[in-house]
Amino acid sequence: MPVKHVPQRMCVACRARRPKRELLRIVLTEGGPVLDPSGRRPGRGAYVCPDNPECWAEKKLRRFAGAGAGVLSRALQTLLEPRDIGSTNPSDLTAQKAREG
C-alpha cells in the first residue's frame, strides 16, 4: 500500500517545515491578520508554529505581516498562552479559546 501524501508547510518565523495540520494558519485580510483554523479563508496566508513562543515574536513575523507584525504578535501571545501549549493541534487551541470566551 502506498504511503499517503502529507502536505508540508513552512513556519514564517523559524522556517521549519512541518505537516500542515501541526501549524497555525494566519490570513491577512483588509481588517488585519485573522486566525484561520479551517485553512480555507481567502487571502494571503502564512503558517506559524503554535508550540514555539519564539515564533510569535514581532521581529520574526515582520516578513509576513509587515507593519501589522506587532498586532499579530500580541494576538498570538494572547491566544496561545503558555498553559495552552500542551496541545499541538491548532484547531484544538482555537476551539478551546472559543469555549472560554
GROMACS .gro file of C-alpha atoms in nm:
model
  101
    1MET     CA    1   0.000   0.000   0.000
    2PRO     CA    2   0.146   0.341  -0.096
    3VAL     CA    3   0.227   0.597   0.172
    4LYS     CA    4  -0.033   0.874   0.196
    5HIS     CA    5   0.091   1.221   0.099
    6VAL     CA    6   0.109   1.464   0.393
    7PRO     CA    7   0.113   1.833   0.289
    8GLN     CA    8   0.413   2.019   0.432
    9ARG     CA    9   0.422   2.390   0.515
   10MET     CA   10   0.692   2.623   0.646
   11CYS     CA   11   0.665   2.843   0.955
   12VAL     CA   12   0.723   3.206   0.850
   13ALA     CA   13   0.914   3.275   1.172
   14CYS     CA   14   1.152   2.982   1.228
   15ARG     CA   15   1.142   2.842   0.871
   16ALA     CA   16   1.085   2.486   0.999
   17ARG     CA   17   0.895   2.250   0.769
   18ARG     CA   18   0.617   2.058   0.940
   19PRO     CA   19   0.295   1.882   0.841
   20LYS     CA   20   0.025   2.137   0.759
   21ARG     CA   21  -0.202   2.017   1.042
   22GLU     CA   22   0.066   2.090   1.305
   23LEU     CA   23   0.088   2.460   1.214
   24LEU     CA   24  -0.148   2.751   1.278
   25ARG     CA   25  -0.262   2.939   0.964
   26ILE     CA   26  -0.294   3.316   0.969
   27VAL     CA   27  -0.458   3.513   0.687
   28LEU     CA   28  -0.405   3.881   0.606
   29THR     CA   29  -0.741   4.046   0.539
   30GLU     CA   30  -0.836   4.410   0.489
   31GLY     CA   31  -0.912   4.428   0.862
   32GLY     CA   32  -0.573   4.286   0.959
   33PRO     CA   33  -0.442   3.938   1.041
   34VAL     CA   34  -0.700   3.671   1.128
   35LEU     CA   35  -0.651   3.318   1.258
   36ASP     CA   36  -0.777   3.055   1.016
   37PRO     CA   37  -0.823   2.720   1.193
   38SER     CA   38  -1.015   2.574   0.896
   39GLY     CA   39  -0.743   2.664   0.645
   40ARG     CA   40  -1.000   2.782   0.390
   41ARG     CA   41  -1.027   3.160   0.431
   42PRO     CA   42  -0.941   3.365   0.124
   43GLY     CA   43  -0.639   3.591   0.134
   44ARG     CA   44  -0.266   3.568   0.175
   45GLY     CA   45  -0.194   3.303   0.434
   46ALA     CA   46   0.108   3.201   0.635
   47TYR     CA   47   0.181   2.936   0.894
   48VAL     CA   48   0.326   2.968   1.246
   49CYS     CA   49   0.433   2.704   1.498
   50PRO     CA   50   0.168   2.704   1.774
   51ASP     CA   51   0.403   2.540   2.026
   52ASN     CA   52   0.707   2.769   1.994
   53PRO     CA   53   0.673   3.112   2.165
   54GLU     CA   54   0.980   3.236   1.978
   55CYS     CA   55   0.778   3.214   1.655
   56TRP     CA   56   0.526   3.466   1.788
   57ALA     CA   57   0.782   3.744   1.830
   58GLU     CA   58   0.708   4.066   1.640
   59LYS     CA   59   1.052   4.071   1.478
   60LYS     CA   60   1.007   3.719   1.337
   61LEU     CA   61   0.659   3.797   1.199
   62ARG     CA   62   0.762   4.111   1.004
   63ARG     CA   63   0.844   3.906   0.695
   64PHE     CA   64   0.477   3.808   0.668
   65ALA     CA   65   0.277   4.089   0.829
   66GLY     CA   66   0.499   4.393   0.778
   67ALA     CA   67   0.374   4.686   0.987
   68GLY     CA   68   0.098   4.467   1.133
   69ALA     CA   69   0.351   4.232   1.293
   70GLY     CA   70   0.311   4.391   1.636
   71VAL     CA   71  -0.065   4.342   1.639
   72LEU     CA   72  -0.026   3.986   1.514
   73SER     CA   73   0.241   3.908   1.774
   74ARG     CA   74   0.024   4.033   2.061
   75ALA     CA   75  -0.278   3.840   1.929
   76LEU     CA   76  -0.079   3.517   1.908
   77GLN     CA   77   0.065   3.563   2.256
   78THR     CA   78  -0.286   3.618   2.393
   79LEU     CA   79  -0.436   3.323   2.208
   80LEU     CA   80  -0.152   3.079   2.263
   81GLU     CA   81  -0.070   3.137   2.627
   82PRO     CA   82   0.194   2.903   2.772
   83ARG     CA   83  -0.072   2.700   2.954
   84ASP     CA   84  -0.224   2.606   2.617
   85ILE     CA   85   0.097   2.462   2.475
   86GLY     CA   86   0.015   2.106   2.581
   87SER     CA   87  -0.187   2.066   2.261
   88THR     CA   88   0.000   2.086   1.931
   89ASN     CA   89  -0.316   2.071   1.721
   90PRO     CA   90  -0.405   2.432   1.624
   91SER     CA   91  -0.775   2.352   1.583
   92ASP     CA   92  -0.783   2.224   1.943
   93LEU     CA   93  -0.631   2.551   2.064
   94THR     CA   94  -0.876   2.774   1.879
   95ALA     CA   95  -1.173   2.560   1.983
   96GLN     CA   96  -1.062   2.583   2.346
   97LYS     CA   97  -1.033   2.964   2.325
   98ALA     CA   98  -1.379   2.985   2.164
   99ARG     CA   99  -1.529   2.790   2.455
  100GLU     CA  100  -1.355   3.013   2.711
  101GLY     CA  101  -1.482   3.337   2.580
   0.00000   0.00000   0.00000
